[in-house]
Coordinates of C-alpha atoms and ligand atoms in Angstrom, one line a residue:
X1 CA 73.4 130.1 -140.5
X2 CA 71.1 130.9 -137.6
X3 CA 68.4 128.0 -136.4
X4 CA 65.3 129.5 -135.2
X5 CA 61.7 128.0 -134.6
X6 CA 58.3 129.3 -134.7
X7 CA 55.7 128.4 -132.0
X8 CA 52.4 128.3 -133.8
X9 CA 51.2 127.7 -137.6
X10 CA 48.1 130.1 -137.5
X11 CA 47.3 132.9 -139.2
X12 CA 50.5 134.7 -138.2
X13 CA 52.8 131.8 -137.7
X14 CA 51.8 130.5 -141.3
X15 CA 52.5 134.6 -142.3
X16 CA 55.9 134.2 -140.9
X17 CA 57.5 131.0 -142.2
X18 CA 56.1 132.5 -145.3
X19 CA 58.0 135.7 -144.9
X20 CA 61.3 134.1 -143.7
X21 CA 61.1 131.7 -146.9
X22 CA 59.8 133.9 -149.1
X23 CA 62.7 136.8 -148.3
X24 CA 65.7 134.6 -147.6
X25 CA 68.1 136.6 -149.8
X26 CA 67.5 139.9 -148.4
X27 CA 66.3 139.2 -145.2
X28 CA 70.3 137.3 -144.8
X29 CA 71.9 140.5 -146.0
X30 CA 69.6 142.4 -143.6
X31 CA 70.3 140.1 -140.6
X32 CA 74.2 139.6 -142.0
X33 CA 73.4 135.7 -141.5
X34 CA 71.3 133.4 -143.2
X35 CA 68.0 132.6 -140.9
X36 CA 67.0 128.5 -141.5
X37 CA 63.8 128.0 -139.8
X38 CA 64.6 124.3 -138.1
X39 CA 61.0 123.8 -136.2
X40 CA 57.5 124.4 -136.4
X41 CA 55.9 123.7 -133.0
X42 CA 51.8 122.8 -133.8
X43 CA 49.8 120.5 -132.4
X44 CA 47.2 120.0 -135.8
X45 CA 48.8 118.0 -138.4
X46 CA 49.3 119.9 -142.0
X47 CA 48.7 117.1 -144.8
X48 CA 51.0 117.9 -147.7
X49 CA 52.6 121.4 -146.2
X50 CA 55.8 121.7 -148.2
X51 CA 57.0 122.6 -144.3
X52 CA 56.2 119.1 -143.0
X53 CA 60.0 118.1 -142.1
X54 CA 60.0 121.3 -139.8
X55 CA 57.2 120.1 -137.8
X56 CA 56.8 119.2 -134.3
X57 CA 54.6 118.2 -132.0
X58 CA 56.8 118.5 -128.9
X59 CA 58.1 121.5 -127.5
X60 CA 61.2 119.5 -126.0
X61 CA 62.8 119.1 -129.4
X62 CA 63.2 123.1 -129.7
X63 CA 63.6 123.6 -126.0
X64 CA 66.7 120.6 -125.8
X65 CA 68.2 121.8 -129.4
X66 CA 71.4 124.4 -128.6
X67 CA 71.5 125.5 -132.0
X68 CA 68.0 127.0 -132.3
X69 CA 69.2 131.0 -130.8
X70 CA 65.6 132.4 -131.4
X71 CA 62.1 131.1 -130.9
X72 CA 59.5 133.1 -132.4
X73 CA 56.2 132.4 -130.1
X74 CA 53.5 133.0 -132.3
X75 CA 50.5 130.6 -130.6
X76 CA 48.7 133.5 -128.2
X77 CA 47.3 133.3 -125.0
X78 CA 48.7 132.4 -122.2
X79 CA 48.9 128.6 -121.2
X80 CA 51.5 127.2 -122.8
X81 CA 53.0 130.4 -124.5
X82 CA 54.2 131.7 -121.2
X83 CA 55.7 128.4 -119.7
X84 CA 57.3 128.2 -123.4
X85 CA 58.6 131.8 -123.7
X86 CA 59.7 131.4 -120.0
X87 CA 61.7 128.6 -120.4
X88 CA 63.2 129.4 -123.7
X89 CA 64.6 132.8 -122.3
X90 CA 66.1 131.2 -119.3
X91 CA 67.9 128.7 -121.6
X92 CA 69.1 131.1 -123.6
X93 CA 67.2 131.7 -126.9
X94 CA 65.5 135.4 -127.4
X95 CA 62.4 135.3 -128.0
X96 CA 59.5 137.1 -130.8
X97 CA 56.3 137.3 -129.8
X98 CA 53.0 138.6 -131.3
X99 CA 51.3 137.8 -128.1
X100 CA 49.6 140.9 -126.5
X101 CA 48.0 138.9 -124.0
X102 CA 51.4 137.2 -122.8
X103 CA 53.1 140.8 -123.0
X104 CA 50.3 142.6 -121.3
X105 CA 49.9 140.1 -118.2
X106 CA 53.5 138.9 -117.9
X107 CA 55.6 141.6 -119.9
X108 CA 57.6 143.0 -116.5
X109 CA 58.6 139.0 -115.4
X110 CA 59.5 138.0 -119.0
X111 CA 61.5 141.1 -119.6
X112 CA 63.5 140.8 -116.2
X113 CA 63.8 136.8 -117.0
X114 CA 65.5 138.1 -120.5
X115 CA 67.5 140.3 -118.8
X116 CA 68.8 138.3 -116.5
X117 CA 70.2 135.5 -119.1
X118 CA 71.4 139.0 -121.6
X119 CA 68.9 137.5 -124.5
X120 CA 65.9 139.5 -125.6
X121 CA 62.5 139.3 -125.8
X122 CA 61.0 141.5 -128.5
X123 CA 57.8 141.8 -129.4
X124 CA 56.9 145.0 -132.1
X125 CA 54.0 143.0 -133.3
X126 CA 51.8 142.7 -130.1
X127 CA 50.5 146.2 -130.9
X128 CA 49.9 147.9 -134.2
X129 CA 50.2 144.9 -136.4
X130 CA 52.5 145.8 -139.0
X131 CA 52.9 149.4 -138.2
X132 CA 56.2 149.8 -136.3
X133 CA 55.2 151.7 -132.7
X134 CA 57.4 149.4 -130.0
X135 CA 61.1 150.4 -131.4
X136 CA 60.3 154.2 -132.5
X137 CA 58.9 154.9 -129.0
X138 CA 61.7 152.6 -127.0
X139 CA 64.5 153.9 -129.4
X140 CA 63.4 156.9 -131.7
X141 CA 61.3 159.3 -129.0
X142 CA 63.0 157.9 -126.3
X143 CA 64.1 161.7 -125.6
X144 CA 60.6 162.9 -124.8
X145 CA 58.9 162.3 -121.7
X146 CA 55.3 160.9 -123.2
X147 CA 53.0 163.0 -122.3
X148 CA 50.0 160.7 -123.6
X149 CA 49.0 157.8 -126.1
X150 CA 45.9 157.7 -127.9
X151 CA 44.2 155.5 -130.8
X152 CA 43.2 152.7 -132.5
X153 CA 44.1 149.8 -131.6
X154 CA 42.2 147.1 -133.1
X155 CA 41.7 146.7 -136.2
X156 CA 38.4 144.1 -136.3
X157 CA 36.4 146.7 -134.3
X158 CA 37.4 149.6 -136.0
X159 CA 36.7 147.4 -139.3
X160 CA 33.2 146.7 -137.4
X161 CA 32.4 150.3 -136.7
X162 CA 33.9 151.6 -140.3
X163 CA 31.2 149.2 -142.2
X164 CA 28.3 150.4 -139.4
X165 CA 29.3 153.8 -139.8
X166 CA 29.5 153.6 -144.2
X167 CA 27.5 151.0 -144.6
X168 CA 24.7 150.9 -142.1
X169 CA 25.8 146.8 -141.7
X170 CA 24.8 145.3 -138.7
X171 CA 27.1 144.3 -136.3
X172 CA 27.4 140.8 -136.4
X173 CA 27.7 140.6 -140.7
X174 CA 30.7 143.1 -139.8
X175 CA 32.4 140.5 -136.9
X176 CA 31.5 137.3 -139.6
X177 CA 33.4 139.4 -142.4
X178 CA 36.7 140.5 -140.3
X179 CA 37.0 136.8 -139.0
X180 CA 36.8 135.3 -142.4
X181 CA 39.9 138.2 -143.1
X182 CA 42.0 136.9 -140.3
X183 CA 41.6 139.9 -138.5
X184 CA 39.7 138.9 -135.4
X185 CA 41.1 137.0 -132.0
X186 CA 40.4 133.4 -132.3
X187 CA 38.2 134.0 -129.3
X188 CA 36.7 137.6 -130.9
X189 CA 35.0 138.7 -127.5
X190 CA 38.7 140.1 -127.2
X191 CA 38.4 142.1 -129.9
X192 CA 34.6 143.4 -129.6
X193 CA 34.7 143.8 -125.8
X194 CA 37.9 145.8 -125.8
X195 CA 40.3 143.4 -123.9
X196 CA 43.0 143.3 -126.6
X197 CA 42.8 147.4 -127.3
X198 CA 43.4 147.3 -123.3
X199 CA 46.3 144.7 -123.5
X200 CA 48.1 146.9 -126.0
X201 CA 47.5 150.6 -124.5
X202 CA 49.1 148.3 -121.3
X203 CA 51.9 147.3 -123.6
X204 CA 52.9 151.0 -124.7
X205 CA 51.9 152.4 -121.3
X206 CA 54.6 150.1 -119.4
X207 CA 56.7 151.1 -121.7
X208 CA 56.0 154.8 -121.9
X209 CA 56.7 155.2 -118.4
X210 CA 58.4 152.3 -117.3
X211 CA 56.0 150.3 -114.9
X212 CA 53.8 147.3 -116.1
X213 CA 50.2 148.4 -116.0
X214 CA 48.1 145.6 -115.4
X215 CA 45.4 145.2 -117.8
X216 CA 42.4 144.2 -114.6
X217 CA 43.3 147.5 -113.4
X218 CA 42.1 149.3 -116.4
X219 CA 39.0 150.5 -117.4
X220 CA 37.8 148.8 -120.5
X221 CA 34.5 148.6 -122.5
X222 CA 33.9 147.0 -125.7
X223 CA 31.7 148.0 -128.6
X224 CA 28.9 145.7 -128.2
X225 CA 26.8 148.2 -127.1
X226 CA 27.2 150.8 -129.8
X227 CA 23.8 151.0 -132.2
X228 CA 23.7 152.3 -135.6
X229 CA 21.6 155.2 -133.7
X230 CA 24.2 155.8 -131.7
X231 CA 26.2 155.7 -135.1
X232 CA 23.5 158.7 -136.8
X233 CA 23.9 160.8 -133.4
X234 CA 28.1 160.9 -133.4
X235 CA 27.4 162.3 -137.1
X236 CA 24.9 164.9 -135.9
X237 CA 27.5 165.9 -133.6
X238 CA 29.9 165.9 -136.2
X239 CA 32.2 163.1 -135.3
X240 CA 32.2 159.3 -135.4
X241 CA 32.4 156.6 -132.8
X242 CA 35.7 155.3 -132.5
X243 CA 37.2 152.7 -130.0
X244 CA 39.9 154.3 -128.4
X245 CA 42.8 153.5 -126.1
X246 CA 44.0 156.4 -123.9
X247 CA 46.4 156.7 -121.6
X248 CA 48.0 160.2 -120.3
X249 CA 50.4 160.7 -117.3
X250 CA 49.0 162.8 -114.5
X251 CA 50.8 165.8 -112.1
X252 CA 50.3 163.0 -109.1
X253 CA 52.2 160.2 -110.8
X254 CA 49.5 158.2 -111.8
X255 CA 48.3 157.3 -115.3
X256 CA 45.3 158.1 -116.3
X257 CA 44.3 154.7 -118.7
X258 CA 41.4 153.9 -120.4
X259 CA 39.9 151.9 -123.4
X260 CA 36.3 152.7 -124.8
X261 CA 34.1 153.4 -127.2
X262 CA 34.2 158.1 -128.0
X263 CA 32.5 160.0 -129.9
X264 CA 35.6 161.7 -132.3
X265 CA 35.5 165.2 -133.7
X266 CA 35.5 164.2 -137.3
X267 CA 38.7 166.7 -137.9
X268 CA 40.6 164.4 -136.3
X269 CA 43.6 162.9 -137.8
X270 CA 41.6 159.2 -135.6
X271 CA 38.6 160.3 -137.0
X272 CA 39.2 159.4 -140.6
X273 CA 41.3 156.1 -139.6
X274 CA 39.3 153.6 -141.0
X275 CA 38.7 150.2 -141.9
X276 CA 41.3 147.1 -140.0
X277 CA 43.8 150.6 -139.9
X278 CA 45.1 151.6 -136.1
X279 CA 46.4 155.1 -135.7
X280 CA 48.2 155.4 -133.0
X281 CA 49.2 159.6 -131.4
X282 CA 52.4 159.8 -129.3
X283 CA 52.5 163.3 -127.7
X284 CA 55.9 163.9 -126.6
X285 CA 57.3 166.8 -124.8
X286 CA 59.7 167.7 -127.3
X287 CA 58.2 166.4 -130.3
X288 CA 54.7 167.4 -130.5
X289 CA 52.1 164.8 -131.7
X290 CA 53.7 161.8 -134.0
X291 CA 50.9 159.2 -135.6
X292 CA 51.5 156.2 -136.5
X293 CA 49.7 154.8 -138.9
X294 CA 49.1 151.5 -140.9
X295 CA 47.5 147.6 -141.0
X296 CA 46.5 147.0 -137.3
X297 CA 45.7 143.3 -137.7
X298 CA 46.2 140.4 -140.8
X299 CA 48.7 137.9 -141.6
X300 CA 51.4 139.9 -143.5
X301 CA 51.3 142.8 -141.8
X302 CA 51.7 141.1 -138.7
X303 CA 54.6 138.6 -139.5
X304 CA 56.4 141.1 -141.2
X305 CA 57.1 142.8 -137.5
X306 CA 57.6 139.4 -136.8
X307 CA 60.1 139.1 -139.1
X308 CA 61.9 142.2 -138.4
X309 CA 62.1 141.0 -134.5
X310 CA 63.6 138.2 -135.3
X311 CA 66.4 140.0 -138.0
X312 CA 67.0 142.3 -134.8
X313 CA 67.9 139.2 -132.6
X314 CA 70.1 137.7 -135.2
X315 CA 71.8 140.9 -134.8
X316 CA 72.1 141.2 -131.4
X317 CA 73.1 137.8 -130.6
X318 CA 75.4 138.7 -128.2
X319 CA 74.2 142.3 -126.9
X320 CA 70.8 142.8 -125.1
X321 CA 68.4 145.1 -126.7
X322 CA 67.5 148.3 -124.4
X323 CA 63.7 147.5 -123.5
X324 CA 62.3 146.9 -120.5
X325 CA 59.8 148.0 -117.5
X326 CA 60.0 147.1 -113.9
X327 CA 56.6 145.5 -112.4
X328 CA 53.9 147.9 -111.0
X329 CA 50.8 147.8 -109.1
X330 CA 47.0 148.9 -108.8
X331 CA 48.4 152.1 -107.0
X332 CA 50.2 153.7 -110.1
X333 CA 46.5 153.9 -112.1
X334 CA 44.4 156.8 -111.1
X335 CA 40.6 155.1 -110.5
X336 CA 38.7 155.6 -113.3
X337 CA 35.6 156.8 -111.0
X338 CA 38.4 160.1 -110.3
X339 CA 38.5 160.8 -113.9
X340 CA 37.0 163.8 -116.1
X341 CA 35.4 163.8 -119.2
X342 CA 32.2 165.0 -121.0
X343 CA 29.4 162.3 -122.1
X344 CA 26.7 161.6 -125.2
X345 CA 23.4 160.2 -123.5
X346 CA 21.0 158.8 -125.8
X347 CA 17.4 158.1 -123.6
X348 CA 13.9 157.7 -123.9
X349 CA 11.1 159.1 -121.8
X350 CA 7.6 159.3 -122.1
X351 CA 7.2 163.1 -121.4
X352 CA 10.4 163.6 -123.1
X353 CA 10.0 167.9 -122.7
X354 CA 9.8 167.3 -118.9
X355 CA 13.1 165.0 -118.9
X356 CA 14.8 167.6 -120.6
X357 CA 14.4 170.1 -117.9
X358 CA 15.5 167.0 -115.4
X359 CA 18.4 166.5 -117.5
X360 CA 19.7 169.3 -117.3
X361 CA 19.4 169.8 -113.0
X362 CA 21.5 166.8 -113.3
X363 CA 24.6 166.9 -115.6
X364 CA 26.6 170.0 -116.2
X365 CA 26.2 172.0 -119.6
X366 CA 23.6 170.1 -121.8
X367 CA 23.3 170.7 -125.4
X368 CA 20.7 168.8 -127.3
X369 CA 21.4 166.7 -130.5
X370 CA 19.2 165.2 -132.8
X371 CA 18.6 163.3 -135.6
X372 CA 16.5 162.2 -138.4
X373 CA 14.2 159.4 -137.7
X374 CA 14.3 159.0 -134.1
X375 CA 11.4 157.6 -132.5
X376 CA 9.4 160.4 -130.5
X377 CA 9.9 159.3 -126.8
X378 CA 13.5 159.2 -127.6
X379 CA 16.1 162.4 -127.0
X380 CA 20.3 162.8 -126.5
X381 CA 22.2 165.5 -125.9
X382 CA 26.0 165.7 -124.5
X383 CA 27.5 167.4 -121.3
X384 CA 30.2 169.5 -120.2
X385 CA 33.3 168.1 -118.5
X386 CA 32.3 165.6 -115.1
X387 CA 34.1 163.9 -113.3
X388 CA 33.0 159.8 -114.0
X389 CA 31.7 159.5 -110.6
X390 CA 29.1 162.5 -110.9
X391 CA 28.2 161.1 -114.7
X392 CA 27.2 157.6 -113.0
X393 CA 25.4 159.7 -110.1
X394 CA 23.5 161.8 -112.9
X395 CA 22.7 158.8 -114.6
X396 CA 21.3 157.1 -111.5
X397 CA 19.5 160.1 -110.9
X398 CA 17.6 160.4 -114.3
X399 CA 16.9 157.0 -113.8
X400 CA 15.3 157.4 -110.8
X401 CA 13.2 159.8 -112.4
X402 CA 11.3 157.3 -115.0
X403 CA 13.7 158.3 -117.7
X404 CA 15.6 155.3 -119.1
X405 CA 19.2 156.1 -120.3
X406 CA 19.7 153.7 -124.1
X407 CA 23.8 154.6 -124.3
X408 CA 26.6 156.9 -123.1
X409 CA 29.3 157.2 -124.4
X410 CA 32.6 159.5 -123.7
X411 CA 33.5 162.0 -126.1
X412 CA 37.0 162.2 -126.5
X413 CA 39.5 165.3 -126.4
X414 CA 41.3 163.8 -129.2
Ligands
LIG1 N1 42.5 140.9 -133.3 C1 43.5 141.9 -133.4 C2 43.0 143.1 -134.0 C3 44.7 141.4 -134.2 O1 41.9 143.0 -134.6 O2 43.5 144.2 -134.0 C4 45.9 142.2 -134.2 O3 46.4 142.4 -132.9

């Protein structure tokens, strides 16, 4: 019988005792052991739990106790999940974690700390929710040379933009209905301004080519800005807008990572990933394009990778895992301003014939787009291929020239 303990009765913590209890029978001949789960670490009290002689308030009990081998940290951010995971791998115990954040900002140091003691620290769920991503591309593709990662990363925004998109619902009915789903960060600015998408494409980039990328050093935008006019424009075009996380490895060494809102051709296979789905596309040298597809966010989903973390450390006791990054720095990201990429521009102006013909001095290869109902001071159109710097100069430009830019978004080469 292996002791473990979970750090955290939320949404995925309650998901995973649930699992473990729910599944003893074949999750024991899975794991060739049976799994008892000795703590619960929480600081709320749960009146009446059928759990409550599991739960603790103090993290020493777990921390002191030699029989507990794994500790599933399941709380999220990083104060005191990083302390906690820290001191649990140096004593010993492997570690599970959901955490993103904790993996994203202190993946390299946690790993090493792992390393150094030969326990493991896994941690499939901290991208993709249920869908397995962390193991195939550490284990199963782990003869290709990546060539680049796209997708969907989070599941409340895409859930957001699928119900502005289908539905014409406003934005903030959309963010009210994936919270009351469990979907959303407990803090959903995360979610809506793109910092978790970033976190993860950090997560698979570190491991994709083997140095943490640091999540301040990535460009990242949200969705807040995205209108459902924005929304009627992309379909014009023939595409939808999508949050995207994008990272591709460049001829100089650098990677080229990014997370924001694109316009998506709607042939896509990203196009047509909707609701709290990710879809994640692994180009490897070798293999082509593989997508990975499923439940991006929500309780099961999520402690079911949980689960099979922790059924992985049972059975590996005694052997370290293979996964692991060395640390990087600011120098192994290209600068975003270096980048190159075509743009929608959605403006108003009050001559909008004359801005037109200013438009199109400024950015390379405009095509016009338009839509039904638009208001009549207002055009968009798209560009050719710029480099970011030139698109922010173009946009200063117009701007300069009484014509006042509503959105831009990049369109993607998905
Ligand atoms: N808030 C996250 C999402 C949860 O919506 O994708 C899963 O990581």
């Amino acid at each position: 019988m292996i002791q473990i303990a979970v750090m955290g009765y939320g949404v995925v913590g309650s998901g995973v005792v649930e699992v473990i209890t729910s599944h003893d029978e074949s999750i024991a001949s899975r794991a060739k052991e049976k799994i008892n789960i000795k703590y619960i670490l929480d600081i709320r009290d749960f009146p009446g739990s059928p759990f409550a002689d599991k739960f603790t308030k103090n993290f020493e009990d777990i921390i002191g106790d030699d029989e507990v081998k794994v500790v599933v940290e399941v709380m999220g951010g990083i104060n005191p999940a990083y302390d906690f995971v820290k001191r649990c791998l140096e004593s010993g115990k492997s570690v599970v974690t959901s955490n993103k954040e904790l993996v994203a900002k202190k993946g390299a140091e946690l790993l090493n700390i792992a390393k150094g003691n030969n326990v493991n620290f896994l941690f499939e769920a901290s991208v993709g929710g249920g869908i397995p991503i962390i193991r195939p591309m550490s284990q199963c593709l782990a003869a290709n040379d990546v060539i680049e990662i796209a997708g969907i990363l989070n599941g409340t925004t895409n859930f957001i933009l699928t119900k502005m998109i289908d539905e014409q619902m406003p934005f903030d009915d959309a963010l009210k209905m994936a919270q009351e789903l469990g979907y959303a960060e407990r803090n959903p600015k995360a979610d809506v301004e793109g910092d978790d998408a970033c976190r993860k494409i950090c997560i698979l980039a570190s491991l994709a080519y083997g140095k943490h990328i640091y999540p301040e050093y990535v460009n990242t935008k949200g969705i807040t800005d995205i209108s459902l006019d924005d929304v009627l424009y992309a379909e014009a075009w023939g595409g939808v807008v999508k949050l995207i996380g994008q990272v591709k490895k460049l001829d100089n060494g650098k990677v080229d990572i990014t997370v924001e809102p694109m316009f998506i051709e709607r042939g896509s296979q990203i196009a047509n990933v909707n609701d709290v789905f990710n879809g994640i596309l692994v180009r490897g040298d070798s293999t082509g394009d593989v997508v990975f597809y499923g439940k991006g966010a929500g309780k099961l989903p999520t402690a079911s990778a949980v689960v099979a973390d922790v059924i992985d450390c049972v059975k590996h006791l005694s052997a370290r895992k293979y996964l692991y990054w060395s640390d990087g720095t600011e120098a192994d990201v290209e600068p975003y301003c270096e980048t190159v990429f075509s743009v929608y521009v959605r403006a108003s102006a009050d001559d909008t014939e004359e801005a037109i013909e200013k438009v199109k001095g400024c950015f390379a290869d405009v095509k016009l787009l338009t839509r039904n109902g638009a208001p009549q001071n207002e055009f968009a159109f798209t560009t050719g291929n710029m480099k970011s710097s030139d698109i922010e100069n173009a946009v200063k430009a117009i701007g300069e020239n009484g014509i006042n830019v509503l959105s831009k978004i990049r369109i993607s080469d998905l």
